[in-house]
PDB file of C-alpha atoms in Angstrom:
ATOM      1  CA  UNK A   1     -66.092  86.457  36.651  1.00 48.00           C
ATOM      2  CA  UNK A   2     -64.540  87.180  33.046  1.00 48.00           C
ATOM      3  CA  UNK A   3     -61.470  85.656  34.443  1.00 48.00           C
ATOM      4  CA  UNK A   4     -62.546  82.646  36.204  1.00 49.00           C
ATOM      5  CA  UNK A   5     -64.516  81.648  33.151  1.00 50.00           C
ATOM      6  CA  UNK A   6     -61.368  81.821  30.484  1.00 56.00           C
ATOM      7  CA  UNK A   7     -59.796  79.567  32.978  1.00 60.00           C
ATOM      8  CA  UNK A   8     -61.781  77.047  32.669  1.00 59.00           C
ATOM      9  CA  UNK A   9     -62.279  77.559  29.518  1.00 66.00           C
ATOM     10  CA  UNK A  10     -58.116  76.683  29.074  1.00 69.00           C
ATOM     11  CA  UNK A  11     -58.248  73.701  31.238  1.00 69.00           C
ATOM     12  CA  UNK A  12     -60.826  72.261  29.580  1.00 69.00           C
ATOM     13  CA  UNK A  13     -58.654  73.089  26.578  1.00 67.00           C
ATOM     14  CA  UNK A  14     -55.681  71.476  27.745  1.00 64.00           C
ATOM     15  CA  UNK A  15     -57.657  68.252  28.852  1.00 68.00           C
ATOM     16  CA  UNK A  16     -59.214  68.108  25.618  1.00 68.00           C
ATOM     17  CA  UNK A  17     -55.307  67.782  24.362  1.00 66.00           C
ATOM     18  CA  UNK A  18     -53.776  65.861  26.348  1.00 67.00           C
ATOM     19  CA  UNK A  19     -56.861  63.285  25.334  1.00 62.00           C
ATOM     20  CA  UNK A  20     -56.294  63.362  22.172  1.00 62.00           C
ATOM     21  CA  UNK A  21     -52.494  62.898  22.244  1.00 60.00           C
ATOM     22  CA  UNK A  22     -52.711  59.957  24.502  1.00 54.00           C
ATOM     23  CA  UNK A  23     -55.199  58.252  21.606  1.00 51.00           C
ATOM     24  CA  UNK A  24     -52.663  59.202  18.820  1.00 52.00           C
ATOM     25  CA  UNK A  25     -50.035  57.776  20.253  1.00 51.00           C
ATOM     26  CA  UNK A  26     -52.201  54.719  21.388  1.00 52.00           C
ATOM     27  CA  UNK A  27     -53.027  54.678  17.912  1.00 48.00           C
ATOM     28  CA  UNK A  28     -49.137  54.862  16.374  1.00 48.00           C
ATOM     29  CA  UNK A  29     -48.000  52.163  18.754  1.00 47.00           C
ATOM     30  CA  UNK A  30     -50.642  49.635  18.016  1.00 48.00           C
ATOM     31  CA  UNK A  31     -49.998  49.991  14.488  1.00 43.00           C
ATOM     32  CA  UNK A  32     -46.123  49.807  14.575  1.00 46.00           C
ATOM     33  CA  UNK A  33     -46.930  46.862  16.356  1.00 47.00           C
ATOM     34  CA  UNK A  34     -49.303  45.306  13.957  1.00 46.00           C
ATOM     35  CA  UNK A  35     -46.619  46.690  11.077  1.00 43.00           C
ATOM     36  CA  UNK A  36     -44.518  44.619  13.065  1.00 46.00           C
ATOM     37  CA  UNK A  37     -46.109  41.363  13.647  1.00 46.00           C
ATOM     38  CA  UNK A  38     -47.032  41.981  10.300  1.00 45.00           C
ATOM     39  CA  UNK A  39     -43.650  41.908   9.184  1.00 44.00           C
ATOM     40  CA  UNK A  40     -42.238  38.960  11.099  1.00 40.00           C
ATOM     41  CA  UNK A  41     -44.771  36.769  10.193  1.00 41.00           C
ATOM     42  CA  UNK A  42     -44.272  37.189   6.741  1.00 45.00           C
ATOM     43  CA  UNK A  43     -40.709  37.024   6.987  1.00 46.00           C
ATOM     44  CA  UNK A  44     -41.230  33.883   8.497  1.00 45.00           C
ATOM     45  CA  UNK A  45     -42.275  31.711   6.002  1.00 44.00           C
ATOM     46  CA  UNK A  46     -39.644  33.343   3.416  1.00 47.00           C
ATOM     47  CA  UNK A  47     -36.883  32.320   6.047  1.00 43.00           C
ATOM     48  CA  UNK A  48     -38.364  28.761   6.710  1.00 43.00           C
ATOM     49  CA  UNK A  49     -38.230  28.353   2.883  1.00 41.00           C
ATOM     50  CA  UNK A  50     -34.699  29.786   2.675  1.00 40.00           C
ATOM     51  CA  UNK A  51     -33.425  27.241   4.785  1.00 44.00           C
ATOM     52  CA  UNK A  52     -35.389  24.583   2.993  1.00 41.00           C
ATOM     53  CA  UNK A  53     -33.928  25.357  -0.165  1.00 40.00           C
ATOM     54  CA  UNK A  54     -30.541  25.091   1.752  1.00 37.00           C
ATOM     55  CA  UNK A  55     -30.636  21.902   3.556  1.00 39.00           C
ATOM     56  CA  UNK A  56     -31.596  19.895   0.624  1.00 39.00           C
ATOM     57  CA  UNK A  57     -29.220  17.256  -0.688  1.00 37.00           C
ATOM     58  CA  UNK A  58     -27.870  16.149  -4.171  1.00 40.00           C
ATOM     59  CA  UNK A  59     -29.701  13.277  -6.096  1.00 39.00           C
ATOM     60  CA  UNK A  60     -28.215   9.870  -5.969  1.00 50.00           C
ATOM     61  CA  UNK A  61     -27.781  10.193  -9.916  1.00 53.00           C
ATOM     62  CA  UNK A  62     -25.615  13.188  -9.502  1.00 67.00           C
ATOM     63  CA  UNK A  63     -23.194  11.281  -7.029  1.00 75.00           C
ATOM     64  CA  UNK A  64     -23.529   7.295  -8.162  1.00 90.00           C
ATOM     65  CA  UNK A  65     -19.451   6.457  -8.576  1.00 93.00           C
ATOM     66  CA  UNK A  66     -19.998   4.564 -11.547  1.00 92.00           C
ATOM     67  CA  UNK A  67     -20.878   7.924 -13.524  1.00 91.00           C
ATOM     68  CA  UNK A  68     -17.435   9.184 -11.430  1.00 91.00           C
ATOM     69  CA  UNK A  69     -15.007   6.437 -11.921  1.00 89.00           C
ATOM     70  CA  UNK A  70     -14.304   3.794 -15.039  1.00 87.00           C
ATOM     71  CA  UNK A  71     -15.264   0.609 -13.127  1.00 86.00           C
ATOM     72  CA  UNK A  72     -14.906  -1.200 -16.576  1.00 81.00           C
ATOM     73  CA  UNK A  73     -13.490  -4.935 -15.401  1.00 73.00           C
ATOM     74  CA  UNK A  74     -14.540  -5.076 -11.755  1.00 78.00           C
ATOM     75  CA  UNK A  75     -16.013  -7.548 -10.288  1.00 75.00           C
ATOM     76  CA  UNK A  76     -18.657  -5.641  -8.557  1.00 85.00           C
ATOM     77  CA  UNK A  77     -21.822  -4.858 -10.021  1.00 89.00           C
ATOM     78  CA  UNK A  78     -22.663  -0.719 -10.350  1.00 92.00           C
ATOM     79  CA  UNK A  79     -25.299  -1.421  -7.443  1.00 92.00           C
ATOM     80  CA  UNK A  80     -22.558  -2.559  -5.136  1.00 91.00           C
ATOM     81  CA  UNK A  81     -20.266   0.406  -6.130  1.00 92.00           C
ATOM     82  CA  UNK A  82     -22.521   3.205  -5.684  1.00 93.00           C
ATOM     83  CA  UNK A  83     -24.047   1.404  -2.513  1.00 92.00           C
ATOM     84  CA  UNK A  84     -20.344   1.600  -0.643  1.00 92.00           C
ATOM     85  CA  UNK A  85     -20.197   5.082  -2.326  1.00 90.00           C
ATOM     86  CA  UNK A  86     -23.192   6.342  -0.270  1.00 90.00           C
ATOM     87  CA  UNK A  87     -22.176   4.166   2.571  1.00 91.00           C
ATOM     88  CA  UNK A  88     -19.006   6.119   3.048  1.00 91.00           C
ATOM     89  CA  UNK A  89     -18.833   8.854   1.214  1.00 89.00           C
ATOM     90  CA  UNK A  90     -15.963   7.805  -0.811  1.00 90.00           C
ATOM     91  CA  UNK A  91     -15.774   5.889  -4.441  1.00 92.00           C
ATOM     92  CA  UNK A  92     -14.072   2.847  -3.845  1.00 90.00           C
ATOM     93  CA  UNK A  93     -10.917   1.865  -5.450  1.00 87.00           C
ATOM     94  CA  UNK A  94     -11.118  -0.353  -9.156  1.00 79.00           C
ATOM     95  CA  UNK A  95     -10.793  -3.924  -8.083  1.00 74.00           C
ATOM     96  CA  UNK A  96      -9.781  -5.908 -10.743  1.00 65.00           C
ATOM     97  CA  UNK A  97     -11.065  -9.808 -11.651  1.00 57.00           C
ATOM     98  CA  UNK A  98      -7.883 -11.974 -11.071  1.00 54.00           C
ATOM     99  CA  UNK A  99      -7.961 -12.992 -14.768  1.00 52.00           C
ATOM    100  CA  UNK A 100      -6.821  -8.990 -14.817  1.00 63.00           C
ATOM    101  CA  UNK A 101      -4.049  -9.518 -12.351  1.00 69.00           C
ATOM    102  CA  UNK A 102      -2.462 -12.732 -13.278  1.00 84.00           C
ATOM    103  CA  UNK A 103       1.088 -12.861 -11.928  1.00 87.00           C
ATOM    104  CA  UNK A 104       2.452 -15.034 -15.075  1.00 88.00           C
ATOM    105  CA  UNK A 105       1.234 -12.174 -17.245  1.00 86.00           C
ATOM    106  CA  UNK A 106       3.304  -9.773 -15.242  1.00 83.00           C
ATOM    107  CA  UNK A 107       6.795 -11.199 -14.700  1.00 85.00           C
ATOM    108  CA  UNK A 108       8.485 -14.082 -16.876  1.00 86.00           C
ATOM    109  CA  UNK A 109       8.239 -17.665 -15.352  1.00 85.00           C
ATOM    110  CA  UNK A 110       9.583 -19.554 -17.760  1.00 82.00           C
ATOM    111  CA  UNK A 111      11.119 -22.233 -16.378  1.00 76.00           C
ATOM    112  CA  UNK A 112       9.537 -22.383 -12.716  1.00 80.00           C
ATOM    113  CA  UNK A 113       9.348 -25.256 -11.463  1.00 79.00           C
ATOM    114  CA  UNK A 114       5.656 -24.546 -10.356  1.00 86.00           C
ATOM    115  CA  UNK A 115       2.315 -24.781 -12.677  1.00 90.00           C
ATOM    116  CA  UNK A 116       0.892 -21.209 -13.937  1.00 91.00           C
ATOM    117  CA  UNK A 117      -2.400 -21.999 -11.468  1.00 91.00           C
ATOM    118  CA  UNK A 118      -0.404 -22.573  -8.688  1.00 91.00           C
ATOM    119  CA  UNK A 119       1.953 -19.129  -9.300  1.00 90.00           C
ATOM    120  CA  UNK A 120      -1.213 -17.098  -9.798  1.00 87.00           C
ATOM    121  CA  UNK A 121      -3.241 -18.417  -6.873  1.00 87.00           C
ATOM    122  CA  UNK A 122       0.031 -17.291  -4.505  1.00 87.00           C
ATOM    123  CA  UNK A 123      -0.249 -13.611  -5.965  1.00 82.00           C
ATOM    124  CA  UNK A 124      -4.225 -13.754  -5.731  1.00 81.00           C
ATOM    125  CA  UNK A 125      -3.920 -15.353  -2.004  1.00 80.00           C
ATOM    126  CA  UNK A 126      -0.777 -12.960  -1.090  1.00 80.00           C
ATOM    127  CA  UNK A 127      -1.738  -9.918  -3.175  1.00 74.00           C
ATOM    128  CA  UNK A 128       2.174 -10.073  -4.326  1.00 79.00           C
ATOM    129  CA  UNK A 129       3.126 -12.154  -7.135  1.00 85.00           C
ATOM    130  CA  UNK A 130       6.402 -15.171  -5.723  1.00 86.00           C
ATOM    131  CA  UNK A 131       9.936 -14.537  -7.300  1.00 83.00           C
ATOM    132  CA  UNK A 132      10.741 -16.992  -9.738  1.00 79.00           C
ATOM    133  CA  UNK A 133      11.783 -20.415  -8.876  1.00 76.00           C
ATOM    134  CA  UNK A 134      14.152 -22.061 -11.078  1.00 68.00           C
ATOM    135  CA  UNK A 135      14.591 -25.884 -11.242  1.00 61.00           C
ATOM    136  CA  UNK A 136      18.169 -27.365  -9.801  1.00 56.00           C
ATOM    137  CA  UNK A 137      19.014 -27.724 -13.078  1.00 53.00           C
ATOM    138  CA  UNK A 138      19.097 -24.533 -13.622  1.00 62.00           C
ATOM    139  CA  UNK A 139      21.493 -23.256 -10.834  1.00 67.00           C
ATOM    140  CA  UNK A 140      24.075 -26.087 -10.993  1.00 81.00           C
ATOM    141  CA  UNK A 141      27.036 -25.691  -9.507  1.00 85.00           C
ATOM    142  CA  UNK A 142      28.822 -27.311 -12.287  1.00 86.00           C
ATOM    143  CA  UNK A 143      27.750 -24.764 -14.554  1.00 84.00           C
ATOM    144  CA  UNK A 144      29.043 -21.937 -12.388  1.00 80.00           C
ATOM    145  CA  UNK A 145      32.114 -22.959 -10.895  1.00 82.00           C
ATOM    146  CA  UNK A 146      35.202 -24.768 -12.807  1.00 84.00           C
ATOM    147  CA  UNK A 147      35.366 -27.900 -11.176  1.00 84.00           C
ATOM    148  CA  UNK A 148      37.907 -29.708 -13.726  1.00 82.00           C
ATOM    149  CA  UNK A 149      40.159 -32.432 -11.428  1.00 77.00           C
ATOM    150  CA  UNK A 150      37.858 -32.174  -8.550  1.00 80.00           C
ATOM    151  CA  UNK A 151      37.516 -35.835  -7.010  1.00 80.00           C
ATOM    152  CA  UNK A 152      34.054 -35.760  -6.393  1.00 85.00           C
ATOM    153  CA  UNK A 153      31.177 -36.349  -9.171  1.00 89.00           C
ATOM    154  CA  UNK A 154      29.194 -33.510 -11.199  1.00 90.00           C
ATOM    155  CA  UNK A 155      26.074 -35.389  -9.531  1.00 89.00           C
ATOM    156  CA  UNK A 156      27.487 -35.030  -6.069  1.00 90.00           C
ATOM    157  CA  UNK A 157      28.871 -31.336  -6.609  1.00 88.00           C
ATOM    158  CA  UNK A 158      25.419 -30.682  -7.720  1.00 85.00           C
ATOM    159  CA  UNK A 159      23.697 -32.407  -5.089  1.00 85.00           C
ATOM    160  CA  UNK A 160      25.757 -30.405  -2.256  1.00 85.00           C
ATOM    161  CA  UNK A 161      24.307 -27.001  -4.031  1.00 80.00           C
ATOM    162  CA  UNK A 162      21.190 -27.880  -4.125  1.00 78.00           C
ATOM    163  CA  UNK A 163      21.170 -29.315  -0.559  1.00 77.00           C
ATOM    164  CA  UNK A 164      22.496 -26.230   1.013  1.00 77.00           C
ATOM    165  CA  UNK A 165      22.159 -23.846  -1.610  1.00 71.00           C
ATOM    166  CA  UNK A 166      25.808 -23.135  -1.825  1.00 76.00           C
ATOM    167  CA  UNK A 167      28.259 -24.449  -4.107  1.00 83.00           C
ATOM    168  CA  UNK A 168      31.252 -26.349  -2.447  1.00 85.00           C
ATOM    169  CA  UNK A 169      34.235 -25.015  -3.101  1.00 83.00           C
ATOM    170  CA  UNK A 170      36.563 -27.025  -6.015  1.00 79.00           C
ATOM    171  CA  UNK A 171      38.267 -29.958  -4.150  1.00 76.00           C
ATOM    172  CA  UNK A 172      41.306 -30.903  -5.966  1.00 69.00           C
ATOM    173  CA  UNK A 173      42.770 -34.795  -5.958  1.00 62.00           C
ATOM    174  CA  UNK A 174      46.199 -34.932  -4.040  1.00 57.00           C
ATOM    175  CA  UNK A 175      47.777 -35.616  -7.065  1.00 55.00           C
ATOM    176  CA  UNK A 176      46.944 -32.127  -7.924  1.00 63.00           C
ATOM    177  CA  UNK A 177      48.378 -30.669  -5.236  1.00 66.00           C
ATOM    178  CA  UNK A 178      51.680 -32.881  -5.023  1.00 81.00           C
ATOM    179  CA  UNK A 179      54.181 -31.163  -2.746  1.00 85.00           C
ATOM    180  CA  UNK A 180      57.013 -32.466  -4.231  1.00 87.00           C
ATOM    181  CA  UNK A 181      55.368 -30.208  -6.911  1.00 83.00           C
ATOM    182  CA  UNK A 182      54.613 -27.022  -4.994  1.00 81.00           C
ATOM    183  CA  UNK A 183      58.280 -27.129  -3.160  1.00 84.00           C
ATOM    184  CA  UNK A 184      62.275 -28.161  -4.018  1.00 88.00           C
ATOM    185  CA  UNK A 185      62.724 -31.403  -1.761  1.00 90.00           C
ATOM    186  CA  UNK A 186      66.156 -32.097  -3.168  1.00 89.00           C
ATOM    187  CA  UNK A 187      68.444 -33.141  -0.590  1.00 89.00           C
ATOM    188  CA  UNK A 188      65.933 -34.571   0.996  1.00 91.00           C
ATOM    189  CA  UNK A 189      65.974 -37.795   2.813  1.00 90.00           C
ATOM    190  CA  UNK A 190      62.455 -38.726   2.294  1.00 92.00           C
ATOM    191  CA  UNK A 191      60.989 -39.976  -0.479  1.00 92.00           C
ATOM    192  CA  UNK A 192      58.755 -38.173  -2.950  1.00 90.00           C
ATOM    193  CA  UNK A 193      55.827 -40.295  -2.027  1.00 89.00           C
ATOM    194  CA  UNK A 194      56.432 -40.011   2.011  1.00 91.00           C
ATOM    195  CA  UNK A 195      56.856 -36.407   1.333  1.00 88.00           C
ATOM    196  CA  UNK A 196      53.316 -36.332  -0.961  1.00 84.00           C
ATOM    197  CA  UNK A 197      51.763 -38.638   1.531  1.00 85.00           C
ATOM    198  CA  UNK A 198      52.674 -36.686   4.508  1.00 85.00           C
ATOM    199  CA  UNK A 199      50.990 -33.333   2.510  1.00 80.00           C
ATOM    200  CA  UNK A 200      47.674 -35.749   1.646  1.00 77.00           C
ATOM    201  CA  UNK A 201      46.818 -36.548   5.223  1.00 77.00           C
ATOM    202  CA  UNK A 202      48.130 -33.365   7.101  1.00 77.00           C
ATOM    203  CA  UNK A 203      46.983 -30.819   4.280  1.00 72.00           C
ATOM    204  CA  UNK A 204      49.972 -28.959   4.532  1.00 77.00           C
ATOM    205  CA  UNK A 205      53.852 -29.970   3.071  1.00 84.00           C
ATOM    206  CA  UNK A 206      56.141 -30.759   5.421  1.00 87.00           C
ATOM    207  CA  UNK A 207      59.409 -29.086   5.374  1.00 89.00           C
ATOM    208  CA  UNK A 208      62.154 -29.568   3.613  1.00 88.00           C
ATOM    209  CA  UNK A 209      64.337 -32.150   5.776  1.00 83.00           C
ATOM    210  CA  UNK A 210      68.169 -31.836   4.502  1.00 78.00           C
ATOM    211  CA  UNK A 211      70.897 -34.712   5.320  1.00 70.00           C
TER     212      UNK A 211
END
C-alpha cells in the first residue's frame, strides 16, 4: 500500500512539471514574439524615415546655373538659363549677343569690298566670319607682274585677272622678240623682215637658210 501510494504521489509530481514547463515556455515564446513585433515595428518607422531623409533632392537655389556660370552678356534671361538647366541637367553654354561676336571686330576688313552689316550678318547667319574680299583694284595684275612692252593695255591685263582670276602671262610685241635679234642670219638669203615676219606668224625663227 506504502508503495502504490508514493507512486502516485511521483506521477502526480511529474504531471505537475511537465505543466508548468509547457506554460513557461508558452510564456517565453509569446514574449520573444511580442519583443519581436515590438522591435520591428519600431524599427519601422526609423527605416521609413531613413530613406526619406535619403531620397530627398537639392533646392532649385542650390543648382540654378546662373549662381554656377557668369552668364554676364547673354541674351537669355536667368529664368531661361536655369529652366534648360533643370530641363537637362546640364548648364548651357554662354551665348553671346551678336554685338559680342561681330566679325569686323575680329579680323581686319579694311578694304572689303562689302559693308560692315553685310560681313557681320554672314558670320551671325554662318556662325564663321567670310575671308576678306579685296576690291580688283587691289589684286591687279599690273601691280604684280612686270608687264613693260606687253602689247596689250594695263586695263585689259587687268580685266583678264579679274575675269579669271589669273594673271596672263607678259605678252611681248614682235618687235621684242625679233629673230634677226635672237639668232646670226648672215649669209642669209632672206631678208631681215621675211625672216622677223616668218618668226611673228609661226612663233618660232626659222632657220638659218645659207646661199
Amino acid at each position: 500500500m506504502r508503495t502504490r501510494k508514493i507512486s502516485v504521489l511521483t506521477l502526480t509530481a511529474v504531471a505537475l512539471g511537465l505543466a508548468l514547463t509547457a506554460c513557461n515556455n508558452d510564456g517565453t515564446g509569446n514574449a520573444s514574439s511580442s519583443a519581436s513585433s515590438s522591435s520591428v515595428a519600431t524599427k519601422t518607422p526609423q527605416s521609413d524615415t531613413a530613406q526619406g531623409k535619403s531620397s530627398g533632392t537639392p533646392t532649385k537655389s542650390a543648382t540654378k546655373c546662373t549662381d554656377q556660370l557668369n552668364y554676364a552678356g547673354d541674351s537669355r534671361s536667368n529664368a531661361e538659363i536655369n529652366s534648360i538647366g533643370a530641363n537637362t541637367g546640364t548648364c548651357p553654354p554662354v551665348k553671346k549677343s551678336p554685338s559680342d561676336t561681330k566679325c569686323t571686330d575680329q579680323l581686319n576688313y579694311a578694304g572689303d569690298t562689302r559693308s560692315n552689316a553685310e560681313i557681320n550678318s554672314i558670320g551671325a547667319n554662318t556662325g564663321t566670319c567670310p575671308p576678306v574680299k579685296k576690291s580688283p583694284s587691289d589684286t591687279k595684275c599690273t601691280d604684280q607682274l612686270n608687264y613693260a612692252g606687253d602689247t596689250r593695255s594695263n586695263a585689259e591685263i587687268n580685266s583678264i585677272g579679274a575675269n579669271t582670276g589669273t594673271c596672263p602671262p607678259v605678252k611681248k610685241s614682235p618687235s621684242d622678240t625679233k629673230c634677226t635679234d635672237q639668232l646670226n642670219y648672215a649669209g642669209d638669203t632672206r631678208s631681215n623682215a621675211e625672216i622677223n615676219s616668218i618668226g611673228a606668224n609661226t612663233g618660232t625663227c626659222p632657220p638659218v637658210k645659207k646661199k
